[in-house]
Coordinates of C-alpha atoms in Angstrom, one line a residue:
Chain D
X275 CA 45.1 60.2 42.1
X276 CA 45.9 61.2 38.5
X277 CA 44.8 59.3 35.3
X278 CA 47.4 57.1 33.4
X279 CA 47.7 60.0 30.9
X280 CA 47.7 62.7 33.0
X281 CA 51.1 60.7 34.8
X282 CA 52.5 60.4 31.2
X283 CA 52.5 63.8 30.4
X284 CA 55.5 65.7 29.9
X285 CA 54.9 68.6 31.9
X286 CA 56.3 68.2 35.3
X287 CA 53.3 67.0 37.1
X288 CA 53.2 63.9 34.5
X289 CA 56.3 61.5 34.5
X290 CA 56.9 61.9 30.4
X291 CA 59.8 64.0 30.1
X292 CA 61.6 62.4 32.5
X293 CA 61.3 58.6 30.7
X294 CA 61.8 60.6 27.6
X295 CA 65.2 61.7 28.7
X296 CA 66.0 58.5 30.5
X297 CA 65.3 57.2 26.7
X298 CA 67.6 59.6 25.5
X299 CA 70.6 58.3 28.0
X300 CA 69.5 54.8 27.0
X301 CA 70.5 55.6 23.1
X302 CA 73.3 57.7 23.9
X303 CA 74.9 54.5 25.3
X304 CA 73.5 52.2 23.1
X305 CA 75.6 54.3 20.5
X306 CA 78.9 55.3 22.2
X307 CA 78.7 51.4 23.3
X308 CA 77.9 49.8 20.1
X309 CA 80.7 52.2 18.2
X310 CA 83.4 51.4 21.2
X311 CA 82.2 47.5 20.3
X312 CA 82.3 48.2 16.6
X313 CA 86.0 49.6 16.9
X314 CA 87.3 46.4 18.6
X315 CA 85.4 44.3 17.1
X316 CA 87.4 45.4 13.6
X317 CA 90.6 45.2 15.4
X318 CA 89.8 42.5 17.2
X319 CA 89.1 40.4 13.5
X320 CA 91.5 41.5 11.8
X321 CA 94.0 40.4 14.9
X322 CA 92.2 37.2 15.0
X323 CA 92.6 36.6 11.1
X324 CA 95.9 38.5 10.2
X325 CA 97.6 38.5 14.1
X326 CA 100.7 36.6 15.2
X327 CA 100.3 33.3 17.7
X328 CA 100.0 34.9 21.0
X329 CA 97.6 38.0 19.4
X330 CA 95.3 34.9 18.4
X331 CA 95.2 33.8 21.5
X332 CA 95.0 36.3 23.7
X333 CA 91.5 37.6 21.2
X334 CA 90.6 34.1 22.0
X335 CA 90.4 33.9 25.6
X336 CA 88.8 37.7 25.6
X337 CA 85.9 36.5 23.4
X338 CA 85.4 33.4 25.3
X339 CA 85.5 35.2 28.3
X340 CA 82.9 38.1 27.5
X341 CA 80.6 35.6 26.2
X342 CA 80.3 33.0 28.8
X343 CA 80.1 35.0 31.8
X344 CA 76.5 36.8 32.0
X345 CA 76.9 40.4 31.1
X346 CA 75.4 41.4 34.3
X347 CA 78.1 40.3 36.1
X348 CA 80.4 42.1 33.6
X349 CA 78.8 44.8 34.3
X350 CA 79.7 45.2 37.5
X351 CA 83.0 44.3 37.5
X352 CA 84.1 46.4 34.5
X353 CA 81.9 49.2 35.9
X354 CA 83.6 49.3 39.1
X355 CA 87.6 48.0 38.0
X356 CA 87.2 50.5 34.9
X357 CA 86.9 53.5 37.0
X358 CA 88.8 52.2 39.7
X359 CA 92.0 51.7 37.2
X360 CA 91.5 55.0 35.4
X361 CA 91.9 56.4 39.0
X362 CA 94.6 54.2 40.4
X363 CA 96.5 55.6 36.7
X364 CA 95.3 59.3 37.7
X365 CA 97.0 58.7 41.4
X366 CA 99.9 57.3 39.5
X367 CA 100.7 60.5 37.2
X368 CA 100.1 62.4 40.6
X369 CA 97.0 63.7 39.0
X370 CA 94.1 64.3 41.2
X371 CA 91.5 61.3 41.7
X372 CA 88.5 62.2 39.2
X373 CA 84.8 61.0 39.3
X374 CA 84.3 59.1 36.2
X375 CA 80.6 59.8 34.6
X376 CA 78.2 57.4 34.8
X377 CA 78.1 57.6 30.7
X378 CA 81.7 56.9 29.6
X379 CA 81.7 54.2 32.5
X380 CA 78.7 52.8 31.1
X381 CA 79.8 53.2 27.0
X382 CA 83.3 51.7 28.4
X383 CA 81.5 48.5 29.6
X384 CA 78.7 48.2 26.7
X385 CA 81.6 49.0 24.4
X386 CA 84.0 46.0 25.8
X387 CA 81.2 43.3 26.0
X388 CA 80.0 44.4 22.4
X389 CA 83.3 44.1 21.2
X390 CA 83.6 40.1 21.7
X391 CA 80.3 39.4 19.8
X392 CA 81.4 42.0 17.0
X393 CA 84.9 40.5 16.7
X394 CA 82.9 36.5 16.1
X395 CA 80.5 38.5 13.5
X396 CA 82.9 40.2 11.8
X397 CA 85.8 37.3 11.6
X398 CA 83.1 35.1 10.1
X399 CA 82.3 38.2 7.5
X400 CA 85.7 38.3 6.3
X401 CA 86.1 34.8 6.2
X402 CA 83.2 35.2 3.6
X403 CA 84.8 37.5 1.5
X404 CA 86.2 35.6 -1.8
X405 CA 89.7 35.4 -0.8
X406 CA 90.5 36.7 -4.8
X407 CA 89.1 39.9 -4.1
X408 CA 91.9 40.4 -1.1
X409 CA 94.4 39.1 -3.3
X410 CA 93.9 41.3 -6.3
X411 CA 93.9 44.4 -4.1
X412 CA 97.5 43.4 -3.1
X413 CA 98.1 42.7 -6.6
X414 CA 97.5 46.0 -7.4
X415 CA 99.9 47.2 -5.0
X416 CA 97.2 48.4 -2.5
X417 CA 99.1 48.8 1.1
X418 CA 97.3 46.5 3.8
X419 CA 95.2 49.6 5.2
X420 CA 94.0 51.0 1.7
X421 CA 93.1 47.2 0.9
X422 CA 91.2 46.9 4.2
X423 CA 89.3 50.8 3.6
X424 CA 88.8 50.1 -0.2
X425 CA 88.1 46.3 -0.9
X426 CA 87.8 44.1 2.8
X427 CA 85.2 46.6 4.9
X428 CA 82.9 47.1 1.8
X429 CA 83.0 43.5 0.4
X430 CA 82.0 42.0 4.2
X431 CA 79.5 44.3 4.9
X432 CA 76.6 42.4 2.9
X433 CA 77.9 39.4 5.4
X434 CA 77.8 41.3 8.6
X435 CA 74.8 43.4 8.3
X436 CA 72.4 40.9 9.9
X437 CA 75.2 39.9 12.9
X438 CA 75.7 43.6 13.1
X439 CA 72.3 44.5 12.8
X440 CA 71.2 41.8 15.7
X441 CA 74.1 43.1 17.9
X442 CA 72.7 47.1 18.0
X443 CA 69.1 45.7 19.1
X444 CA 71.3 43.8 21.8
X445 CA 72.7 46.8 23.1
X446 CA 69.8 48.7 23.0
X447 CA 68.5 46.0 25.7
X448 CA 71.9 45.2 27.7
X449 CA 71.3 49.5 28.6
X450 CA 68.5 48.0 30.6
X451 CA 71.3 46.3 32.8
X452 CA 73.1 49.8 33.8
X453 CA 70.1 50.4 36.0
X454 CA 71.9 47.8 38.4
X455 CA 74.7 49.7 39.0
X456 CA 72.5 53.0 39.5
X457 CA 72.5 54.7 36.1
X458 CA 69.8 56.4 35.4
X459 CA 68.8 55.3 31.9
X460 CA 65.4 54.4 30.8
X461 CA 64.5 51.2 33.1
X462 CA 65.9 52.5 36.3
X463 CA 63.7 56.2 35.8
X464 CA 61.0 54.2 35.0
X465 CA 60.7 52.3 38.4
X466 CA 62.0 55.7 40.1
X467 CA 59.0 57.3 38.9
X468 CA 56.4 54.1 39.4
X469 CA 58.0 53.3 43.0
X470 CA 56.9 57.5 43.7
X471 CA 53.4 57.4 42.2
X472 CA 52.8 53.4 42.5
X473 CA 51.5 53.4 39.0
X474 CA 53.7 50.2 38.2
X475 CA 51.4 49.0 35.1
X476 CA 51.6 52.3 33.4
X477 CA 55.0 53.5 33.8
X478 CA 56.5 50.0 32.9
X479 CA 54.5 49.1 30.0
X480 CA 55.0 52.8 28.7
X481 CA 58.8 52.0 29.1
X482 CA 58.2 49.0 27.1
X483 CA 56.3 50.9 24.2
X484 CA 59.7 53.3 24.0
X485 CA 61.7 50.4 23.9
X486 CA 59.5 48.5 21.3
X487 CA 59.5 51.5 19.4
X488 CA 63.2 51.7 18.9
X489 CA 63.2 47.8 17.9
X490 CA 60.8 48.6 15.1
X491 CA 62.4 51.5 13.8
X492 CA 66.0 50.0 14.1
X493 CA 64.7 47.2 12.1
X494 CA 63.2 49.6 9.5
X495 CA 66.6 51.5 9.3
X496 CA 68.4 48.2 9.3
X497 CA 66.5 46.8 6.4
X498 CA 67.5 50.1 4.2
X499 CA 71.1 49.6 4.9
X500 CA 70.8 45.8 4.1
X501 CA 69.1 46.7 0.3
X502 CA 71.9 49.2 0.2
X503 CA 74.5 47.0 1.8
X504 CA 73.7 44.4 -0.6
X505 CA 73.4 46.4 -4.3
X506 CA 74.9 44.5 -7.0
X507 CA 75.1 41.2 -5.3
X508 CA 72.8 38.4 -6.9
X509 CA 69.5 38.1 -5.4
X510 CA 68.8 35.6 -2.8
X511 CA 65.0 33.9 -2.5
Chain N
X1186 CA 96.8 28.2 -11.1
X1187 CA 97.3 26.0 -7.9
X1188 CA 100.3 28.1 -6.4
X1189 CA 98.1 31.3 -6.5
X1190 CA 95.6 30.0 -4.3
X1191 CA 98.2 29.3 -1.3
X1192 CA 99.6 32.4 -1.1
X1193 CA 97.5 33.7 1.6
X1194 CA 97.6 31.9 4.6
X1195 CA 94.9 29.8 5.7
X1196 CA 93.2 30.8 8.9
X1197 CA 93.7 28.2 11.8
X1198 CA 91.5 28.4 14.7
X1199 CA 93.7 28.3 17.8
X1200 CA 91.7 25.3 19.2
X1201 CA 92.9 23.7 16.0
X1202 CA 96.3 23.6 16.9
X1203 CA 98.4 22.1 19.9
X1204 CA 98.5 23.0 23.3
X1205 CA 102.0 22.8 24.0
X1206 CA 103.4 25.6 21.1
X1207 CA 106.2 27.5 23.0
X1208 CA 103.4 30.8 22.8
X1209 CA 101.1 28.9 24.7
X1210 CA 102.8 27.6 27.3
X1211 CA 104.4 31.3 27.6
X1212 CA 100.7 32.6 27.8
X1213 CA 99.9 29.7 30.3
X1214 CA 102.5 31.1 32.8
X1215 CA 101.6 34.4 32.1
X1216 CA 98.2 33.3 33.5
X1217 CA 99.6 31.0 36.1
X1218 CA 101.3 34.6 37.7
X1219 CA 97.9 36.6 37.2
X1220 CA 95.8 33.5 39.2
X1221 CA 98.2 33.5 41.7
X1222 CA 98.5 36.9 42.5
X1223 CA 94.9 36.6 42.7
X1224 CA 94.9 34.3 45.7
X1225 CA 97.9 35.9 47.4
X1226 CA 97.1 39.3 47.4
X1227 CA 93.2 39.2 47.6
X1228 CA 91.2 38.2 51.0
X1229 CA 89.9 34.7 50.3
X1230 CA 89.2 34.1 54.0
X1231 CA 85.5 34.9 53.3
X1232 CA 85.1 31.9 51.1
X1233 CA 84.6 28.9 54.0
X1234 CA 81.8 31.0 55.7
X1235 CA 79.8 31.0 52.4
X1236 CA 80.7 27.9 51.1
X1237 CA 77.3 25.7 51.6
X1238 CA 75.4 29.2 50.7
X1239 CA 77.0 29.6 47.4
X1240 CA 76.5 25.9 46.5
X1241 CA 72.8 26.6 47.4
X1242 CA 72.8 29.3 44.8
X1243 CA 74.3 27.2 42.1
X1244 CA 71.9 24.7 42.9
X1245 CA 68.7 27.3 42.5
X1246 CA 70.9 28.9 39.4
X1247 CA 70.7 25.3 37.8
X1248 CA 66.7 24.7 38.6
X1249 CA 66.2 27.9 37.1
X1250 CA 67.8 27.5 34.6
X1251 CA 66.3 23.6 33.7
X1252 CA 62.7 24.3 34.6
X1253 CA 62.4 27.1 32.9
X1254 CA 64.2 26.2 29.7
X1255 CA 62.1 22.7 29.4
X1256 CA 58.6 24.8 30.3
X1257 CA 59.7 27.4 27.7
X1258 CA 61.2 25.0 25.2
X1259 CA 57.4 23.1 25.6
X1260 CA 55.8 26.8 24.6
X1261 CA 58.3 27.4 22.0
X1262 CA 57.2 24.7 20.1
X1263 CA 53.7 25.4 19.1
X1264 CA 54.5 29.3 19.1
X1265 CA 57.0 28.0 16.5
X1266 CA 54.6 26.0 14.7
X1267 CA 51.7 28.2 14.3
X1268 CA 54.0 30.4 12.3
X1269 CA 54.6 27.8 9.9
X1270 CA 51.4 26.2 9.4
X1271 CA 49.2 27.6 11.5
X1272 CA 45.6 29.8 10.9
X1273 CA 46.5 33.1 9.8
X1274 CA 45.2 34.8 13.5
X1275 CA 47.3 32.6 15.3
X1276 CA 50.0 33.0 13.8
X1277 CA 49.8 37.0 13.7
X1278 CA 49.6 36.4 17.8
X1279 CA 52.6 34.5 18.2
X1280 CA 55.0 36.4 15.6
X1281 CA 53.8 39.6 17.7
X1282 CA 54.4 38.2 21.2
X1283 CA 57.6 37.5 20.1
X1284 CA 58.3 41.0 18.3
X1285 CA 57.1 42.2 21.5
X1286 CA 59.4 40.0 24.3
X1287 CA 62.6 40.2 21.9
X1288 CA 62.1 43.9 21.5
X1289 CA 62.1 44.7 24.8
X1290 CA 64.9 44.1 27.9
X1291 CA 64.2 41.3 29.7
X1292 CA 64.5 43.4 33.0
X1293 CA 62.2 45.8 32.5
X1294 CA 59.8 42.2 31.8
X1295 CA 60.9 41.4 35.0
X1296 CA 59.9 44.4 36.9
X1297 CA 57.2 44.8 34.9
X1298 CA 55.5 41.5 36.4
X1299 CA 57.2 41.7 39.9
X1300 CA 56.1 45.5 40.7
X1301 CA 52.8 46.1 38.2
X1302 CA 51.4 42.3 38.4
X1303 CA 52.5 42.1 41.8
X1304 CA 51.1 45.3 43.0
X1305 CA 47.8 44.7 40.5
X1306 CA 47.5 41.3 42.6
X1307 CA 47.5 43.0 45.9
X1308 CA 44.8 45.2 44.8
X1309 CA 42.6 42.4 44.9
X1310 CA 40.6 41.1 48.2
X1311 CA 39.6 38.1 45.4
X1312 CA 43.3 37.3 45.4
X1313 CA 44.4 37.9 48.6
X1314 CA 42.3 35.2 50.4
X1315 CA 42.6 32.4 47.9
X1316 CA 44.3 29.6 47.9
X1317 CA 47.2 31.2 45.1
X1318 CA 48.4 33.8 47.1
X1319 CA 51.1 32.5 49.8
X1320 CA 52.9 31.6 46.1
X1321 CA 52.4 35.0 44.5
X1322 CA 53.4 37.1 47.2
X1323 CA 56.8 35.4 46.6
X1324 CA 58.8 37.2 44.3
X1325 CA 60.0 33.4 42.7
X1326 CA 56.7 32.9 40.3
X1327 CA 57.7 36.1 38.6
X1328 CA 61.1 35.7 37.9
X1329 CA 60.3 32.0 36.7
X1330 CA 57.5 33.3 34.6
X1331 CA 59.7 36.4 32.8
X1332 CA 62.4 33.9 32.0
X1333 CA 59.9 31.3 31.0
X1334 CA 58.1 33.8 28.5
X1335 CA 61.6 35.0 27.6
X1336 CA 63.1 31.9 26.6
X1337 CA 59.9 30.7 24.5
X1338 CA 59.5 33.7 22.4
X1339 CA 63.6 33.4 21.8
X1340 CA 62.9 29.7 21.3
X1341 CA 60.2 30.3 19.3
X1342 CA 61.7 32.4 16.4
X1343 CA 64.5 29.4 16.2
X1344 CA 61.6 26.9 16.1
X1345 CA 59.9 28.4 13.2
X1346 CA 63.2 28.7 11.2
X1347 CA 63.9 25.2 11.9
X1348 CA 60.2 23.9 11.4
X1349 CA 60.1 25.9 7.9
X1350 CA 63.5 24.3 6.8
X1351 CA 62.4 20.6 7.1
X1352 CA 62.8 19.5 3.8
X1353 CA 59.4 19.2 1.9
X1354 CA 60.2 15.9 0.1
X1355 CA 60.5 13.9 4.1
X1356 CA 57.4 15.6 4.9
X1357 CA 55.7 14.4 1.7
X1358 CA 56.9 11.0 2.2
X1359 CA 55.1 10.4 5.1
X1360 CA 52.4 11.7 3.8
X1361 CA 52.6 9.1 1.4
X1362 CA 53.6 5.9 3.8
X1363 CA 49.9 7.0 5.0
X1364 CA 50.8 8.7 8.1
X1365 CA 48.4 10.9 10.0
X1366 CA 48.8 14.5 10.5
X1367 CA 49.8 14.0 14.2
X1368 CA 52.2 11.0 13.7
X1369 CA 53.6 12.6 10.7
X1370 CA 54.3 15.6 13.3
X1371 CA 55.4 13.3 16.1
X1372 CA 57.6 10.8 14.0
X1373 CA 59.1 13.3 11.1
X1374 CA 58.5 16.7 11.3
X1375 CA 59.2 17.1 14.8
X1376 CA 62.7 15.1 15.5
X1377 CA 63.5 16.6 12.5
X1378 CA 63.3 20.3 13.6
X1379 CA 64.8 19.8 16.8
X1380 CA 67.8 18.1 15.6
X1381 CA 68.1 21.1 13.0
X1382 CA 67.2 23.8 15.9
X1383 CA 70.0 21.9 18.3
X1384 CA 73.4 24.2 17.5
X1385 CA 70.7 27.2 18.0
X1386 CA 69.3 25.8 20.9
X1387 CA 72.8 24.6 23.3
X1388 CA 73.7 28.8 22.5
X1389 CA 70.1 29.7 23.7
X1390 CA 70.4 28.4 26.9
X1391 CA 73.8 29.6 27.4
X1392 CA 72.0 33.0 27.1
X1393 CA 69.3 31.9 29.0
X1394 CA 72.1 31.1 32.0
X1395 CA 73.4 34.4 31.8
X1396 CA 69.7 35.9 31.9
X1397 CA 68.9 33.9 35.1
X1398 CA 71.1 36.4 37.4
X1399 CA 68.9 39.7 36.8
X1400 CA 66.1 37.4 38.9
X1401 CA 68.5 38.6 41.9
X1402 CA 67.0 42.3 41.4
X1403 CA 63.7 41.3 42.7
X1404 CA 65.0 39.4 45.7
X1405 CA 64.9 35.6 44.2
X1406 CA 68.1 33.9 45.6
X1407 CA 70.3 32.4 43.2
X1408 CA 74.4 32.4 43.1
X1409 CA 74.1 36.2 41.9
X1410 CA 72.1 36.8 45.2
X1411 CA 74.4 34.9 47.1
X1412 CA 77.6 36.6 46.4
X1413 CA 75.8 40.3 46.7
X1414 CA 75.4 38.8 50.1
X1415 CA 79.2 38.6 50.3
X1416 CA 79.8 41.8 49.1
X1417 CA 77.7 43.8 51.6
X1418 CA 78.5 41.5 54.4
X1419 CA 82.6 41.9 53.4
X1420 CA 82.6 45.3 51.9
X1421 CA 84.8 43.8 48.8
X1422 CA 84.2 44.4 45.7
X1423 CA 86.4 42.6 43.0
X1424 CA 87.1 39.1 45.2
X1425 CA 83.4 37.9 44.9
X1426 CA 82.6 39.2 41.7
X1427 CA 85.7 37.4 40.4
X1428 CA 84.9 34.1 41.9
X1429 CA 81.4 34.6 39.9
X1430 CA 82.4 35.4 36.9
X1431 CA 84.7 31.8 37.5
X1432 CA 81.3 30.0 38.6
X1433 CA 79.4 31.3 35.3
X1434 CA 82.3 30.5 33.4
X1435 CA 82.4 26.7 34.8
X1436 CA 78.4 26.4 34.6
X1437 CA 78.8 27.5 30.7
X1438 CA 81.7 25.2 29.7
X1439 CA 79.8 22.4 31.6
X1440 CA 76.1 23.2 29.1
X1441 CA 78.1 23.3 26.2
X1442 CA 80.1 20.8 26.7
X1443 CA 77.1 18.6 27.4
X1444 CA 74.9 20.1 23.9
X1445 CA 78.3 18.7 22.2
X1446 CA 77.9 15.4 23.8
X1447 CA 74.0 15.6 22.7
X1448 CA 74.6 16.4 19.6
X1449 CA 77.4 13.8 18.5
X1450 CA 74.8 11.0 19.8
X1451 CA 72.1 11.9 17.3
X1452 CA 73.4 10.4 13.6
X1453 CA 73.8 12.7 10.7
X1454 CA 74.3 11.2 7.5
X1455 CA 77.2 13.5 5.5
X1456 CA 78.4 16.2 8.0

């Protein structure tokens, strides 16, 4: 039986290159995901903020939704309704029934669950934003968008770095839950490759040293965007 | 200078307002239709069968969920402290178990100590014949202890926040009234933190609720367990998942309802 190393070597006898590119799924739909969530969550505030009565509401009853039933469970069912719809809509058009990758399925579903936390964080960040600032870009004349690209976005971000920042190392960790539904990111090749060598301890701590290691290097990343984030604003403690 | 200030409009939470706006009780129908095409057109007939199981899953959902928030809320507290007050090597140990258990997905935790403890265990003739091991070859003592460890390191971090912002001057009065270290800690420092860590906590164990399902993936029963049951048994997919989703949804208005209640019994001067 090989050593521990000799398993985590990234030749094929050793298990290394695999995890590595089950790592590499695990950040390609931590990204697509946290963008999609990013996307809605901007629309999503603004509508909550800006929206008529029934956009309010309906925003409402989505967040509330997403965030009290376990993302597990989400998981599944958007996993399974999403493709199933984009089909039933393919059959509809009389185009031919289409396997839906395992990716956009999985960004799809990161995306939408992402996108209820990102609307609370970013609603409250706008809420923060002096509301003078707002109004002397209309004063100006600015149209709603150019106010929203030029004053709103940048003025918030100081507030919604650490909400933001919190919600990528959440996504990076909810990927974990696509191993469920059979994707293979980095948890679900991990146990693939202990259940074949029974070298549980190694393979799922070493999974655990490539998560950690994206935890501590987010966090170094996020606290550069913060400093720059927050240039020019009065120093706090 | 007064008109300028109420030109924009002032943002209303929708709970804010009433019920009964002619929007809502258009959106109410609107839901009405969706629920009911929900029980026409999808097979309920499954439902009777499982009844008494899936209240049994609730039921092991809910112990879950209470034993392993108390234990973990108990370990969160000095794992908080430490960090506050504690000696410097102490407190390195606890701020890196929890870097470590919030940096990493709580299912590969899982896993980790189902399949590597569990096969490490096995390993061992020392372990197999004593007393311990009818309970670890269950799969229930490591699910309980990965949510456990989960919920204290999460805990944890909120404790130390909330131990740190005690105010100085309370802690320095009790100090003065001649208090000891340990019922300063008891009467002051510690009712004071909690009632401070309380908002954090109630949304803690919301997430903890939804964390308890993943213990389904290493054959623990709970509700999750229960209706993946249903599904294999029925071959549906969307009725049982739906009628989950409902059940987590009850289960997490029900906690934060009750953390309200908690809260608006404890007396805050000002607020």
């Amino acid at each position: 039986m090989p050593s521990g190393l000799e398993l985590l070597s990234l030749t094929p006898p050793g298990w290394g290159g695999v995890l590595l590119a089950g790592l590499a799924a695990s950040l390609q739909l931590a990204v697509g995901g946290y963008l999609l969530g990013l996307v809605i969550g901007v629309g999503g505030a603004f509508g909550k903020l800006y929206g008529g009565p029934i956009l309010r509401d309906v925003l409402e009853v989505y967040t509330t939704l997403i965030r009290a039933v376990p993302e597990l469970v989400l998981i599944l069912l958007l996993y399974y309704a999403g493709t199933d719809a984009v089909n039933q809509l393919f059959l509809l058009v009389g185009l031919p029934a289409v396997d839906i990758s395992g990716l956009a399925a999985g960004i799809f579903v990161i995306g939408v669950v992402q996108g209820a936390y990102s609307t609370e964080v970013l609603r409250g960040a706008i809420m923060a934003v002096p509301p003078g600032q707002i109004e002397a870009a209309r004063a100006y004349g600015m149209s709603p968008l150019l106010a929203l690209r030029r004053v709103t976005l940048p003025a918030m971000l100081p507030y919604a770095i650490p909400g933001l920042a919190n919600l990528w190392l959440i996504a990076t960790k909810d990927t974990a839950l696509l191993a469920v539904v059979g994707f293979s990111e980095l948890t679900l090749v991990t146990r693939q490759a202990a259940g074949a060598t029974k070298a549980y301890m190694t393979f799922f701590l070493a999974a655990g040293v490539l998560y950690l290691f994206v935890t501590l290097v987010s966090n170094i990343v996020i606290g550069f965007i913060e400093r720059h984030a927050r240039r020019g604003m009065p120093r706090t403690v | 200078m007064s008109e300028e200030t109420s030109t924009l409009p002032v943002y209303l939470p929708p709970k804010a307002r009433s019920l009964f706006e002619p929007h809502r009780l258009f959106l109410m129908a609107v839901f009405a239709v969706i629920i009911f095409c929900a029980v026409w057109f999808m097979r309920w007939d499954w439902l009777p069968d499982y009844g008494p199981r899936l209240a049994y899953g609730v039921w092991q959902t809910l112990v879950l969920l209470f034993w392993t928030s108390v234990i973990g809320f108990l370990l969160a507290l000095p794992i908080g402290l430490v960090q506050v007050t504690g000696p410097k090597p102490l407190a390195w140990l606890a701020r890196i178990f929890c870097t470590i258990i919030r940096g990493t997905p709580l299912l590969l935790q899982l896993w980790l100590l189902y399949y590597g403890l569990g096969s490490l265990f096995s390993q061992y003739p020392e372990i197999r014949s004593s007393f311990l091991w009818p309970t670890l070859r269950q799969a229930w003592p490591y699910g309980f202890t990965a949510l456990m460890i989960s919920f204290a390191a999460y805990e944890g971090e909120v404790m130390r926040g909330a131990f740190a912002g005690v105010p100085r001057g309370e802690l320095e009065a009790a100090r003065a009234f001649g208090m000891g270290r340990f019922t300063m800690f008891r009467r002051i420092w510690l009712p004071r933190a909690i009632h401070r860590a309380l908002p954090t906590l109630a949304g803690e164990t919301v997430l903890q609720l939804k964390s308890t399902p993943l213990v389904a993936t290493i054959t623990v029963i709970d509700v999750y367990a229960v209706i993946s049951r249903v599904r294999q048994d029925t071959f549906l997919t969307y009725e049982p998942l739906l009628l989950l989703a409902l059940i987590y949804l009850c289960l997490t208005g029900i906690l934060v309802a009750g953390f309200r209640f908690l809260e608006s019994r404890i007396p805050t001067r000002g607020a």
